[in-house]
Structure formats: C-alpha cells, structure tokens
C-alpha cells in the first residue's frame, strides 16, 4: 500500500512540473509588453462608466480620443453595454442616446448573459486589436492581465492611455 501511495505522489509531482512548463501562447506582434499590431485607425471599446463619466465632465468622446491618441479613432459599443445602460434607467438615458450616434460602431454579442465586463474581457482576449476605455478599477485589473491590450481612462478631465508604445496622451508620472 505504501508503494502505491508513493508512486501516486511521484506521478502528481510530474504533472505539476509539466503544468509549470506549459506557457500560454502569445502573439508574435507583442514586443515586450506592447502590442505592435495596433495602429491608426484605433478601435476603442467603450465601457458604461467611461461613457457616463465623459458626459459628466462634458467631453466629446470621439474628439477627446483623437486628442489623446493623435489619430483617427473608431469607438465600439457591444450589445451588452447597451443592455446595461438600458437597465440603469433614467439617469443614463443621455448615455444611451449617445450610443446611437452614427460615429459609434455596434458589436453584436453572440454569448449568453449580459454582464458587460465579461463581454469586454472575452472579446479583447480573442482579438487583441482593441483599446479598452474604462474607469472601472476591477475591469482595469482584469484587462492588465491580458498582454498587449492598452487601457484608456479619464485623468484630470482628459483621456489618458497606458500600456501603449509611444503613448503621447499618457500621464507623466
């Protein structure tokens, strides 16, 4: 019985070592921690709170993005974000009206559930061609775990960006 137990322990240790050696496959466009495949026109996925904070401080989303990135930007909104804005009620009806702007592109969601943060994380991990615009700390933490995805946020009444090569709008820390 002891010999069998020792053999099982050895096999479990071998499995753990194999699991440690297997690394997730990264894209060839990643240079250190930056995604070199990103380029103008930039595709920016907007989060619910980013839209509402932009409205509160009276920023035009498209022009403020262009001021931050110094290039053409296309804002994208998923069906889950629109659903979340609809559920939030009257306080967010201006944000909901803003999402129907023809300059904003709609992304169709094919998954079940309507939690917007999960939708954004799934889409960004599948296609690393997006910049995520959010002010949500939890979503930022989840996005930072995905290599090569820049994050846009609001700082001092203007947009700023992190994890972008030659980030011109990035704050000077």
mmCIF file with all atom_site columns, C-alpha atoms in Angstrom:
data_model
loop_
_atom_site.group_PDB
_atom_site.id
_atom_site.type_symbol
_atom_site.label_atom_id
_atom_site.label_alt_id
_atom_site.label_comp_id
_atom_site.label_asym_id
_atom_site.label_entity_id
_atom_site.label_seq_id
_atom_site.pdbx_PDB_ins_code
_atom_site.Cartn_x
_atom_site.Cartn_y
_atom_site.Cartn_z
_atom_site.occupancy
_atom_site.B_iso_or_equiv
_atom_site.pdbx_formal_charge
_atom_site.auth_seq_id
_atom_site.auth_comp_id
_atom_site.auth_asym_id
_atom_site.auth_atom_id
_atom_site.pdbx_PDB_model_num
ATOM 1   C CA . UNK A 1 1   ? 0.000   0.000  0.000   1.00 0.00 ? 1   UNK A CA 1
ATOM 2   C CA . UNK A 1 2   ? 2.846   2.408  0.792   1.00 0.00 ? 2   UNK A CA 1
ATOM 3   C CA . UNK A 1 3   ? 4.492   1.701  -2.558  1.00 0.00 ? 3   UNK A CA 1
ATOM 4   C CA . UNK A 1 4   ? 1.275   2.586  -4.404  1.00 0.00 ? 4   UNK A CA 1
ATOM 5   C CA . UNK A 1 5   ? 0.895   5.783  -2.399  1.00 0.00 ? 5   UNK A CA 1
ATOM 6   C CA . UNK A 1 6   ? 4.482   6.808  -3.134  1.00 0.00 ? 6   UNK A CA 1
ATOM 7   C CA . UNK A 1 7   ? 4.002   6.065  -6.847  1.00 0.00 ? 7   UNK A CA 1
ATOM 8   C CA . UNK A 1 8   ? 0.848   8.244  -6.956  1.00 0.00 ? 8   UNK A CA 1
ATOM 9   C CA . UNK A 1 9   ? 2.707   11.091 -5.258  1.00 0.00 ? 9   UNK A CA 1
ATOM 10  C CA . UNK A 1 10  ? 5.520   10.918 -7.801  1.00 0.00 ? 10  UNK A CA 1
ATOM 11  C CA . UNK A 1 11  ? 3.030   10.999 -10.710 1.00 0.00 ? 11  UNK A CA 1
ATOM 12  C CA . UNK A 1 12  ? 1.257   14.041 -9.226  1.00 0.00 ? 12  UNK A CA 1
ATOM 13  C CA . UNK A 1 13  ? 4.586   15.888 -8.905  1.00 0.00 ? 13  UNK A CA 1
ATOM 14  C CA . UNK A 1 14  ? 5.407   15.107 -12.551 1.00 0.00 ? 14  UNK A CA 1
ATOM 15  C CA . UNK A 1 15  ? 2.026   16.501 -13.633 1.00 0.00 ? 15  UNK A CA 1
ATOM 16  C CA . UNK A 1 16  ? 2.654   19.695 -11.655 1.00 0.00 ? 16  UNK A CA 1
ATOM 17  C CA . UNK A 1 17  ? 6.070   20.145 -13.288 1.00 0.00 ? 17  UNK A CA 1
ATOM 18  C CA . UNK A 1 18  ? 4.553   19.700 -16.772 1.00 0.00 ? 18  UNK A CA 1
ATOM 19  C CA . UNK A 1 19  ? 1.853   22.268 -15.948 1.00 0.00 ? 19  UNK A CA 1
ATOM 20  C CA . UNK A 1 20  ? 4.531   24.748 -14.882 1.00 0.00 ? 20  UNK A CA 1
ATOM 21  C CA . UNK A 1 21  ? 6.456   24.280 -18.108 1.00 0.00 ? 21  UNK A CA 1
ATOM 22  C CA . UNK A 1 22  ? 3.428   24.944 -20.327 1.00 0.00 ? 22  UNK A CA 1
ATOM 23  C CA . UNK A 1 23  ? 3.126   28.661 -21.036 1.00 0.00 ? 23  UNK A CA 1
ATOM 24  C CA . UNK A 1 24  ? 0.200   30.331 -22.755 1.00 0.00 ? 24  UNK A CA 1
ATOM 25  C CA . UNK A 1 25  ? 0.875   31.034 -26.408 1.00 0.00 ? 25  UNK A CA 1
ATOM 26  C CA . UNK A 1 26  ? 1.465   34.728 -27.096 1.00 0.00 ? 26  UNK A CA 1
ATOM 27  C CA . UNK A 1 27  ? 1.035   36.606 -30.321 1.00 0.00 ? 27  UNK A CA 1
ATOM 28  C CA . UNK A 1 28  ? 4.093   37.334 -32.434 1.00 0.00 ? 28  UNK A CA 1
ATOM 29  C CA . UNK A 1 29  ? 3.068   41.004 -32.579 1.00 0.00 ? 29  UNK A CA 1
ATOM 30  C CA . UNK A 1 30  ? 3.855   41.531 -28.911 1.00 0.00 ? 30  UNK A CA 1
ATOM 31  C CA . UNK A 1 31  ? 7.156   43.284 -28.315 1.00 0.00 ? 31  UNK A CA 1
ATOM 32  C CA . UNK A 1 32  ? 7.934   43.043 -24.629 1.00 0.00 ? 32  UNK A CA 1
ATOM 33  C CA . UNK A 1 33  ? 4.576   44.110 -23.193 1.00 0.00 ? 33  UNK A CA 1
ATOM 34  C CA . UNK A 1 34  ? 3.413   46.292 -26.100 1.00 0.00 ? 34  UNK A CA 1
ATOM 35  C CA . UNK A 1 35  ? 1.221   45.225 -28.997 1.00 0.00 ? 35  UNK A CA 1
ATOM 36  C CA . UNK A 1 36  ? 2.940   46.444 -32.163 1.00 0.00 ? 36  UNK A CA 1
ATOM 37  C CA . UNK A 1 37  ? -0.017  45.461 -34.359 1.00 0.00 ? 37  UNK A CA 1
ATOM 38  C CA . UNK A 1 38  ? -2.047  48.392 -33.035 1.00 0.00 ? 38  UNK A CA 1
ATOM 39  C CA . UNK A 1 39  ? -2.129  51.312 -35.392 1.00 0.00 ? 39  UNK A CA 1
ATOM 40  C CA . UNK A 1 40  ? -4.433  54.010 -36.674 1.00 0.00 ? 40  UNK A CA 1
ATOM 41  C CA . UNK A 1 41  ? -7.366  53.985 -37.051 1.00 0.00 ? 41  UNK A CA 1
ATOM 42  C CA . UNK A 1 42  ? -7.629  52.744 -33.479 1.00 0.00 ? 42  UNK A CA 1
ATOM 43  C CA . UNK A 1 43  ? -10.545 50.550 -32.403 1.00 0.00 ? 43  UNK A CA 1
ATOM 44  C CA . UNK A 1 44  ? -11.701 51.536 -28.913 1.00 0.00 ? 44  UNK A CA 1
ATOM 45  C CA . UNK A 1 45  ? -14.268 49.526 -26.926 1.00 0.00 ? 45  UNK A CA 1
ATOM 46  C CA . UNK A 1 46  ? -16.146 51.816 -24.532 1.00 0.00 ? 46  UNK A CA 1
ATOM 47  C CA . UNK A 1 47  ? -17.377 50.750 -21.111 1.00 0.00 ? 47  UNK A CA 1
ATOM 48  C CA . UNK A 1 48  ? -20.559 52.032 -19.456 1.00 0.00 ? 48  UNK A CA 1
ATOM 49  C CA . UNK A 1 49  ? -18.847 54.083 -16.765 1.00 0.00 ? 49  UNK A CA 1
ATOM 50  C CA . UNK A 1 50  ? -16.424 55.635 -19.272 1.00 0.00 ? 50  UNK A CA 1
ATOM 51  C CA . UNK A 1 51  ? -19.380 56.958 -21.268 1.00 0.00 ? 51  UNK A CA 1
ATOM 52  C CA . UNK A 1 52  ? -21.149 58.291 -18.170 1.00 0.00 ? 52  UNK A CA 1
ATOM 53  C CA . UNK A 1 53  ? -18.017 59.978 -16.755 1.00 0.00 ? 53  UNK A CA 1
ATOM 54  C CA . UNK A 1 54  ? -17.319 61.564 -20.146 1.00 0.00 ? 54  UNK A CA 1
ATOM 55  C CA . UNK A 1 55  ? -20.822 63.024 -20.126 1.00 0.00 ? 55  UNK A CA 1
ATOM 56  C CA . UNK A 1 56  ? -20.422 64.277 -16.549 1.00 0.00 ? 56  UNK A CA 1
ATOM 57  C CA . UNK A 1 57  ? -17.258 66.227 -17.371 1.00 0.00 ? 57  UNK A CA 1
ATOM 58  C CA . UNK A 1 58  ? -18.704 67.335 -20.741 1.00 0.00 ? 58  UNK A CA 1
ATOM 59  C CA . UNK A 1 59  ? -16.172 65.689 -23.068 1.00 0.00 ? 59  UNK A CA 1
ATOM 60  C CA . UNK A 1 60  ? -16.990 64.808 -26.653 1.00 0.00 ? 60  UNK A CA 1
ATOM 61  C CA . UNK A 1 61  ? -15.875 61.179 -26.742 1.00 0.00 ? 61  UNK A CA 1
ATOM 62  C CA . UNK A 1 62  ? -14.613 60.972 -30.334 1.00 0.00 ? 62  UNK A CA 1
ATOM 63  C CA . UNK A 1 63  ? -12.730 64.272 -30.376 1.00 0.00 ? 63  UNK A CA 1
ATOM 64  C CA . UNK A 1 64  ? -11.201 63.665 -26.923 1.00 0.00 ? 64  UNK A CA 1
ATOM 65  C CA . UNK A 1 65  ? -9.973  60.247 -28.105 1.00 0.00 ? 65  UNK A CA 1
ATOM 66  C CA . UNK A 1 66  ? -8.392  61.843 -31.155 1.00 0.00 ? 66  UNK A CA 1
ATOM 67  C CA . UNK A 1 67  ? -6.715  64.440 -28.902 1.00 0.00 ? 67  UNK A CA 1
ATOM 68  C CA . UNK A 1 68  ? -5.308  61.647 -26.729 1.00 0.00 ? 68  UNK A CA 1
ATOM 69  C CA . UNK A 1 69  ? -4.066  59.338 -29.493 1.00 0.00 ? 69  UNK A CA 1
ATOM 70  C CA . UNK A 1 70  ? -3.344  61.932 -32.216 1.00 0.00 ? 70  UNK A CA 1
ATOM 71  C CA . UNK A 1 71  ? -5.032  59.666 -34.767 1.00 0.00 ? 71  UNK A CA 1
ATOM 72  C CA . UNK A 1 72  ? -8.436  58.612 -36.058 1.00 0.00 ? 72  UNK A CA 1
ATOM 73  C CA . UNK A 1 73  ? -10.394 56.501 -33.560 1.00 0.00 ? 73  UNK A CA 1
ATOM 74  C CA . UNK A 1 74  ? -13.482 54.364 -34.001 1.00 0.00 ? 74  UNK A CA 1
ATOM 75  C CA . UNK A 1 75  ? -15.476 53.855 -30.790 1.00 0.00 ? 75  UNK A CA 1
ATOM 76  C CA . UNK A 1 76  ? -17.148 50.444 -30.459 1.00 0.00 ? 76  UNK A CA 1
ATOM 77  C CA . UNK A 1 77  ? -20.054 49.524 -28.201 1.00 0.00 ? 77  UNK A CA 1
ATOM 78  C CA . UNK A 1 78  ? -21.212 45.968 -27.567 1.00 0.00 ? 78  UNK A CA 1
ATOM 79  C CA . UNK A 1 79  ? -24.817 44.879 -27.161 1.00 0.00 ? 79  UNK A CA 1
ATOM 80  C CA . UNK A 1 80  ? -24.102 44.078 -23.503 1.00 0.00 ? 80  UNK A CA 1
ATOM 81  C CA . UNK A 1 81  ? -23.106 47.686 -22.806 1.00 0.00 ? 81  UNK A CA 1
ATOM 82  C CA . UNK A 1 82  ? -26.285 48.987 -24.410 1.00 0.00 ? 82  UNK A CA 1
ATOM 83  C CA . UNK A 1 83  ? -28.276 46.465 -22.364 1.00 0.00 ? 83  UNK A CA 1
ATOM 84  C CA . UNK A 1 84  ? -26.539 47.604 -19.192 1.00 0.00 ? 84  UNK A CA 1
ATOM 85  C CA . UNK A 1 85  ? -27.327 51.256 -19.982 1.00 0.00 ? 85  UNK A CA 1
ATOM 86  C CA . UNK A 1 86  ? -30.983 50.347 -20.582 1.00 0.00 ? 86  UNK A CA 1
ATOM 87  C CA . UNK A 1 87  ? -31.166 48.553 -17.227 1.00 0.00 ? 87  UNK A CA 1
ATOM 88  C CA . UNK A 1 88  ? -29.638 51.502 -15.362 1.00 0.00 ? 88  UNK A CA 1
ATOM 89  C CA . UNK A 1 89  ? -32.711 53.604 -16.069 1.00 0.00 ? 89  UNK A CA 1
ATOM 90  C CA . UNK A 1 90  ? -33.420 57.289 -16.463 1.00 0.00 ? 90  UNK A CA 1
ATOM 91  C CA . UNK A 1 91  ? -30.128 58.561 -15.041 1.00 0.00 ? 91  UNK A CA 1
ATOM 92  C CA . UNK A 1 92  ? -28.288 57.086 -18.009 1.00 0.00 ? 92  UNK A CA 1
ATOM 93  C CA . UNK A 1 93  ? -30.707 57.901 -20.832 1.00 0.00 ? 93  UNK A CA 1
ATOM 94  C CA . UNK A 1 94  ? -28.349 60.568 -22.212 1.00 0.00 ? 94  UNK A CA 1
ATOM 95  C CA . UNK A 1 95  ? -25.566 57.967 -22.357 1.00 0.00 ? 95  UNK A CA 1
ATOM 96  C CA . UNK A 1 96  ? -27.972 55.568 -24.078 1.00 0.00 ? 96  UNK A CA 1
ATOM 97  C CA . UNK A 1 97  ? -28.870 58.252 -26.612 1.00 0.00 ? 97  UNK A CA 1
ATOM 98  C CA . UNK A 1 98  ? -25.163 58.896 -27.196 1.00 0.00 ? 98  UNK A CA 1
ATOM 99  C CA . UNK A 1 99  ? -24.573 55.229 -28.073 1.00 0.00 ? 99  UNK A CA 1
ATOM 100 C CA . UNK A 1 100 ? -26.922 55.607 -31.029 1.00 0.00 ? 100 UNK A CA 1
ATOM 101 C CA . UNK A 1 101 ? -24.563 58.181 -32.581 1.00 0.00 ? 101 UNK A CA 1
ATOM 102 C CA . UNK A 1 102 ? -23.628 57.108 -36.148 1.00 0.00 ? 102 UNK A CA 1
ATOM 103 C CA . UNK A 1 103 ? -19.916 57.596 -35.353 1.00 0.00 ? 103 UNK A CA 1
ATOM 104 C CA . UNK A 1 104 ? -20.145 54.687 -32.868 1.00 0.00 ? 104 UNK A CA 1
ATOM 105 C CA . UNK A 1 105 ? -19.915 51.139 -34.223 1.00 0.00 ? 105 UNK A CA 1
ATOM 106 C CA . UNK A 1 106 ? -22.040 48.365 -32.704 1.00 0.00 ? 106 UNK A CA 1
ATOM 107 C CA . UNK A 1 107 ? -20.548 44.953 -31.949 1.00 0.00 ? 107 UNK A CA 1
ATOM 108 C CA . UNK A 1 108 ? -23.020 42.073 -31.849 1.00 0.00 ? 108 UNK A CA 1
ATOM 109 C CA . UNK A 1 109 ? -22.661 39.697 -28.890 1.00 0.00 ? 109 UNK A CA 1
ATOM 110 C CA . UNK A 1 110 ? -23.313 36.018 -29.507 1.00 0.00 ? 110 UNK A CA 1
ATOM 111 C CA . UNK A 1 111 ? -22.882 34.821 -25.912 1.00 0.00 ? 111 UNK A CA 1
ATOM 112 C CA . UNK A 1 112 ? -25.406 34.213 -23.159 1.00 0.00 ? 112 UNK A CA 1
ATOM 113 C CA . UNK A 1 113 ? -25.680 36.693 -20.313 1.00 0.00 ? 113 UNK A CA 1
ATOM 114 C CA . UNK A 1 114 ? -25.409 40.445 -20.387 1.00 0.00 ? 114 UNK A CA 1
ATOM 115 C CA . UNK A 1 115 ? -22.569 41.266 -17.968 1.00 0.00 ? 115 UNK A CA 1
ATOM 116 C CA . UNK A 1 116 ? -20.628 43.882 -19.899 1.00 0.00 ? 116 UNK A CA 1
ATOM 117 C CA . UNK A 1 117 ? -17.241 43.422 -18.198 1.00 0.00 ? 117 UNK A CA 1
ATOM 118 C CA . UNK A 1 118 ? -17.110 39.708 -19.062 1.00 0.00 ? 118 UNK A CA 1
ATOM 119 C CA . UNK A 1 119 ? -18.114 40.513 -22.631 1.00 0.00 ? 119 UNK A CA 1
ATOM 120 C CA . UNK A 1 120 ? -15.304 43.081 -23.000 1.00 0.00 ? 120 UNK A CA 1
ATOM 121 C CA . UNK A 1 121 ? -12.670 40.789 -21.460 1.00 0.00 ? 121 UNK A CA 1
ATOM 122 C CA . UNK A 1 122 ? -13.681 37.874 -23.713 1.00 0.00 ? 122 UNK A CA 1
ATOM 123 C CA . UNK A 1 123 ? -13.674 39.982 -26.867 1.00 0.00 ? 123 UNK A CA 1
ATOM 124 C CA . UNK A 1 124 ? -10.334 41.610 -26.088 1.00 0.00 ? 124 UNK A CA 1
ATOM 125 C CA . UNK A 1 125 ? -8.640  38.315 -25.223 1.00 0.00 ? 125 UNK A CA 1
ATOM 126 C CA . UNK A 1 126 ? -9.823  36.823 -28.535 1.00 0.00 ? 126 UNK A CA 1
ATOM 127 C CA . UNK A 1 127 ? -8.922  39.831 -30.713 1.00 0.00 ? 127 UNK A CA 1
ATOM 128 C CA . UNK A 1 128 ? -6.032  41.970 -29.496 1.00 0.00 ? 128 UNK A CA 1
ATOM 129 C CA . UNK A 1 129 ? -6.817  44.807 -31.879 1.00 0.00 ? 129 UNK A CA 1
ATOM 130 C CA . UNK A 1 130 ? -8.862  46.852 -29.389 1.00 0.00 ? 130 UNK A CA 1
ATOM 131 C CA . UNK A 1 131 ? -8.104  49.541 -26.835 1.00 0.00 ? 131 UNK A CA 1
ATOM 132 C CA . UNK A 1 132 ? -10.397 49.319 -23.800 1.00 0.00 ? 132 UNK A CA 1
ATOM 133 C CA . UNK A 1 133 ? -11.797 52.610 -22.478 1.00 0.00 ? 133 UNK A CA 1
ATOM 134 C CA . UNK A 1 134 ? -12.902 52.245 -18.864 1.00 0.00 ? 134 UNK A CA 1
ATOM 135 C CA . UNK A 1 135 ? -12.745 53.879 -15.447 1.00 0.00 ? 135 UNK A CA 1
ATOM 136 C CA . UNK A 1 136 ? -13.732 50.701 -13.580 1.00 0.00 ? 136 UNK A CA 1
ATOM 137 C CA . UNK A 1 137 ? -10.892 49.507 -11.300 1.00 0.00 ? 137 UNK A CA 1
ATOM 138 C CA . UNK A 1 138 ? -11.950 45.858 -11.406 1.00 0.00 ? 138 UNK A CA 1
ATOM 139 C CA . UNK A 1 139 ? -12.150 45.817 -15.199 1.00 0.00 ? 139 UNK A CA 1
ATOM 140 C CA . UNK A 1 140 ? -8.759  47.555 -15.444 1.00 0.00 ? 140 UNK A CA 1
ATOM 141 C CA . UNK A 1 141 ? -7.258  44.873 -13.201 1.00 0.00 ? 141 UNK A CA 1
ATOM 142 C CA . UNK A 1 142 ? -8.702  42.125 -15.410 1.00 0.00 ? 142 UNK A CA 1
ATOM 143 C CA . UNK A 1 143 ? -7.533  43.822 -18.637 1.00 0.00 ? 143 UNK A CA 1
ATOM 144 C CA . UNK A 1 144 ? -3.985  44.295 -17.278 1.00 0.00 ? 144 UNK A CA 1
ATOM 145 C CA . UNK A 1 145 ? -3.678  40.506 -17.013 1.00 0.00 ? 145 UNK A CA 1
ATOM 146 C CA . UNK A 1 146 ? -4.137  40.249 -20.803 1.00 0.00 ? 146 UNK A CA 1
ATOM 147 C CA . UNK A 1 147 ? -0.838  41.127 -22.520 1.00 0.00 ? 147 UNK A CA 1
ATOM 148 C CA . UNK A 1 148 ? -0.843  43.726 -25.279 1.00 0.00 ? 148 UNK A CA 1
ATOM 149 C CA . UNK A 1 149 ? -4.182  45.441 -24.561 1.00 0.00 ? 149 UNK A CA 1
ATOM 150 C CA . UNK A 1 150 ? -3.954  49.208 -23.850 1.00 0.00 ? 150 UNK A CA 1
ATOM 151 C CA . UNK A 1 151 ? -6.346  50.856 -21.395 1.00 0.00 ? 151 UNK A CA 1
ATOM 152 C CA . UNK A 1 152 ? -7.814  54.332 -21.871 1.00 0.00 ? 152 UNK A CA 1
ATOM 153 C CA . UNK A 1 153 ? -9.116  56.180 -18.826 1.00 0.00 ? 153 UNK A CA 1
ATOM 154 C CA . UNK A 1 154 ? -10.003 59.690 -17.645 1.00 0.00 ? 154 UNK A CA 1
ATOM 155 C CA . UNK A 1 155 ? -7.375  61.696 -15.770 1.00 0.00 ? 155 UNK A CA 1
ATOM 156 C CA . UNK A 1 156 ? -7.615  65.422 -14.988 1.00 0.00 ? 156 UNK A CA 1
ATOM 157 C CA . UNK A 1 157 ? -10.629 65.993 -17.266 1.00 0.00 ? 157 UNK A CA 1
ATOM 158 C CA . UNK A 1 158 ? -8.944  64.471 -20.314 1.00 0.00 ? 158 UNK A CA 1
ATOM 159 C CA . UNK A 1 159 ? -8.325  60.999 -21.677 1.00 0.00 ? 159 UNK A CA 1
ATOM 160 C CA . UNK A 1 160 ? -5.091  59.208 -20.980 1.00 0.00 ? 160 UNK A CA 1
ATOM 161 C CA . UNK A 1 161 ? -3.783  55.829 -22.046 1.00 0.00 ? 161 UNK A CA 1
ATOM 162 C CA . UNK A 1 162 ? -1.498  53.213 -20.537 1.00 0.00 ? 162 UNK A CA 1
ATOM 163 C CA . UNK A 1 163 ? 0.415   50.262 -21.989 1.00 0.00 ? 163 UNK A CA 1
ATOM 164 C CA . UNK A 1 164 ? 0.794   51.807 -25.426 1.00 0.00 ? 164 UNK A CA 1
ATOM 165 C CA . UNK A 1 165 ? 4.108   52.302 -27.230 1.00 0.00 ? 165 UNK A CA 1
ATOM 166 C CA . UNK A 1 166 ? 4.923   55.980 -27.544 1.00 0.00 ? 166 UNK A CA 1
ATOM 167 C CA . UNK A 1 167 ? 1.745   56.817 -25.616 1.00 0.00 ? 167 UNK A CA 1
ATOM 168 C CA . UNK A 1 168 ? 1.503   60.514 -26.341 1.00 0.00 ? 168 UNK A CA 1
ATOM 169 C CA . UNK A 1 169 ? -1.521  61.060 -24.119 1.00 0.00 ? 169 UNK A CA 1
ATOM 170 C CA . UNK A 1 170 ? -0.060  59.131 -21.199 1.00 0.00 ? 170 UNK A CA 1
ATOM 171 C CA . UNK A 1 171 ? 0.453   60.986 -17.945 1.00 0.00 ? 171 UNK A CA 1
ATOM 172 C CA . UNK A 1 172 ? 3.970   61.895 -16.917 1.00 0.00 ? 172 UNK A CA 1
ATOM 173 C CA . UNK A 1 173 ? 4.454   60.041 -13.654 1.00 0.00 ? 173 UNK A CA 1
#
